Amino acid sequence: MVAVSDRRQFRDLVDPAVAHGTISSLDLDPESETVSLSDARGRVLAERVDADLDVPGFDRASMDGYAVRGRDTFGADEADPIELDLVGAVHAGTEPDVVVGEGEAAEISTGAVMPEGADAVVMVERTAEVYSDDGNESDEPPTAVVVRTAVAPGDNVMLAGTDIAAGARALGPGTRLTAREIGLLSALGVDEVPVRGKPTVGIVSTGDELVRPGEDLHSERGQIYDVNSYTIAAGVEEAGGEARLYPHAGDDYGEMERLLVEAAEECDLVLSSGSTSASAVDVIYKVIEERGDLLLHGVAVKPGKPMLIGEVGESAYVGLPGYPVSALTIFRTFVAPAVRAAAGLPEPRTATVRGKMAVRERYGEGRLRLMPVGLVTDADGETLVYPVDKGSGATTSLVEADGVVAVDPDTEYLGEGEAVDVKLFSPDVRPPTLFAVGEDDPALSRLLDRLENPRFLPVGSREGLRRLAGGVPDVAVVAGPVERDVDTVDLGGWTREWGLVVPADNPEGVADLADLVDRDLAFVNRGRDAGVRASLDAALDDLADARGVSQHDLADAIRSYEIGSKGFESPARAVARGNADAGLGLRATAERLGLGFVPLGTESVRVRANPKRTAKPGIEELKDRLVAADDVFASLGGYESD
């Protein structure tokens, strides 16, 4: 391919339309190939296919009946039938051995070859057989047939070539081969077809911290699992390409250069993720400059500003951002259309829904914002739209969002109730039947499994109530002594035992909350939004009152008390790894992980509904499940139904 120098735009944020045009100018088209018919489904024809034979290749009966000469039946009806002599029978898949002459007929099956002399078929329902012994059935075959209707030549006959005639254009280039086209090709006797090749896309994730799923992860070294390689590979396959994963490159220039050049030699397109900004360690753009042609560096879009576009050798190259949400958003928006075009596939059927913003959203960065959003229905079934972007580094945003709202660069904010268009990630996307937020909990997870299509965001009890007050979710799950005056409807709940999770043999002999205050023990707490944290704070208040000191003084005495983890199992897992002497958690968690437990109390967990949506089927279903959840609570240690 030839690089066009005037396409170069180096380290300047360009308009998204320029990025689309630059990628479209790259040559990704693979060579065509020939595949067997059994492997052709979903592929795209590279050349026209003409029929080499008539389909069907013979005149055949289109129903069971009698092959006749049409003119012999003229005038026949129920009142005045015509009798024809039977001269034999013709069955499907056999060559006729009879000739139908004047005043004669032959029994015939659907799909059978029309015998010589016959030009029409009388359906069996309009006939009656005649036997030699005065019309009574016997062991002897019938000798004649009575015809009670007239047929014209060609009636109930499919002539040779009716389906498709020899020499006709059967399928054109660019046709995507589905079950229908495969059937036609089978009828033509085609056993292999020329198809457009799939563009091969090499995927290289960068960063010393990356570990492939399935390998050992060392979080203490700052390692994380490689998300982008697999999400982008799945996107490539969905777009009609063939993904090839390469070993992830560290932040070493030489290794990065080697991998990119190797991938460029083997693939039509190379995608990298990460190492696209201009920092000291983000040197991938330098590799492209020195070993290829860097056409573009930086797009005025959020997320995904530091995108690269270029060429390495004979291969096209696109550098995606490192954060998973940014990488996938940029891939879907800019790269996937180019992959589909190279594979000969049309743009997928898209769906756009119109809804109202459930909350006010500020924005004023002067870039096109591709804002991931979720959908929920209100009490009247109208669609509400809410932002779910928790930051480009949050992988859960990939699955919590239903689509994207494109926010114009000149937009400073979207007002609550403002109408927006949501481009859905798939035409099959539907709003959840129940949108719940709040306290994460083992019993809740089991209850949600019994609902049809729920969505739950584990934001904690306090944040859950705040969002419920804002009117977006259907229900909030609230645990512990959370103080907030919110108008809600209580659907039910349960109690759970909380306390300190310790190693199985409790080597430090932790007995109560006072041990955390009086001894230098490594402790892992929960975040302030968690209901169980509120229960611990209340217990520390009681201990402070008993000692005549402030709660603040006791909290200062506990190592890392103010540092809270988000996940409800995180403190227990820190204990299991040997990184803590005790962690705040539930008896159910300690038992599941095989750890020890020091009980400190029980707390109530309540499911509280938006009072304007109690008639929603999803809320009614959850309420019914709560009533019948005794088996759930019995299966968990320290749980009881209310």
GROMACS .gro file of N, CA and C in nm, residues 12-14 276-277 296-308 319 321 326 330 365 367-368:
model
   75
   12ASP      N    1  -0.201   1.603   1.711
   12ASP     CA    2  -0.305   1.704   1.720
   12ASP      C    3  -0.439   1.632   1.732
   13LEU      N    4  -0.527   1.684   1.815
   13LEU     CA    5  -0.660   1.624   1.827
   13LEU      C    6  -0.741   1.661   1.704
   14VAL      N    7  -0.776   1.560   1.627
   14VAL     CA    8  -0.850   1.585   1.504
   14VAL      C    9  -0.997   1.554   1.525
  276THR      N   10  -0.029   0.467   2.413
  276THR     CA   11  -0.056   0.556   2.300
  276THR      C   12  -0.044   0.704   2.337
  277SER      N   13  -0.025   0.736   2.464
  277SER     CA   14  -0.011   0.877   2.499
  277SER      C   15   0.133   0.920   2.479
  296LEU      N   16  -0.187   0.970   1.212
  296LEU     CA   17  -0.275   1.046   1.302
  296LEU      C   18  -0.244   1.007   1.445
  297HIS      N   19  -0.240   1.105   1.533
  297HIS     CA   20  -0.217   1.078   1.675
  297HIS      C   21  -0.302   1.174   1.757
  298GLY      N   22  -0.419   1.125   1.801
  298GLY     CA   23  -0.507   1.204   1.885
  298GLY      C   24  -0.636   1.242   1.816
  299VAL      N   25  -0.749   1.207   1.879
  299VAL     CA   26  -0.882   1.235   1.824
  299VAL      C   27  -0.963   1.307   1.930
  300ALA      N   28  -1.039   1.405   1.889
  300ALA     CA   29  -1.121   1.484   1.982
  300ALA      C   30  -1.246   1.406   2.018
  301VAL      N   31  -1.227   1.302   2.097
  301VAL     CA   32  -1.338   1.218   2.139
  301VAL      C   33  -1.310   1.168   2.280
  302LYS      N   34  -1.417   1.150   2.358
  302LYS     CA   35  -1.406   1.094   2.493
  302LYS      C   36  -1.506   0.981   2.507
  303PRO      N   37  -1.460   0.861   2.551
  303PRO     CA   38  -1.322   0.826   2.581
  303PRO      C   39  -1.245   0.794   2.455
  304GLY      N   40  -1.112   0.792   2.463
  304GLY     CA   41  -1.032   0.745   2.353
  304GLY      C   42  -0.948   0.848   2.283
  305LYS      N   43  -0.918   0.959   2.349
  305LYS     CA   44  -0.843   1.067   2.285
  305LYS      C   45  -0.710   1.021   2.223
  306PRO      N   46  -0.626   0.942   2.290
  306PRO     CA   47  -0.492   0.912   2.235
  306PRO      C   48  -0.490   0.799   2.133
  307MET      N   49  -0.578   0.805   2.031
  307MET     CA   50  -0.578   0.701   1.929
  307MET      C   51  -0.470   0.728   1.826
  308LEU      N   52  -0.409   0.620   1.777
  308LEU     CA   53  -0.309   0.629   1.671
  308LEU      C   54  -0.361   0.561   1.546
  319GLY      N   55  -0.378   0.219   1.691
  319GLY     CA   56  -0.346   0.209   1.833
  319GLY      C   57  -0.464   0.253   1.917
  321PRO      N   58  -0.662   0.306   2.298
  321PRO     CA   59  -0.625   0.340   2.436
  321PRO      C   60  -0.616   0.213   2.522
  326SER      N   61  -1.246   0.256   2.705
  326SER     CA   62  -1.198   0.341   2.597
  326SER      C   63  -1.162   0.258   2.475
  330ILE      N   64  -1.362   0.291   2.117
  330ILE     CA   65  -1.293   0.336   1.996
  330ILE      C   66  -1.297   0.228   1.889
  365GLU      N   67  -1.599   1.950   2.799
  365GLU     CA   68  -1.459   1.930   2.764
  365GLU      C   69  -1.427   1.962   2.618
  367ARG      N   70  -1.498   1.800   2.349
  367ARG     CA   71  -1.475   1.684   2.262
  367ARG      C   72  -1.605   1.608   2.247
  368LEU      N   73  -1.617   1.538   2.136
  368LEU     CA   74  -1.731   1.448   2.121
  368LEU      C   75  -1.725   1.344   2.231
   0.00000   0.00000   0.00000
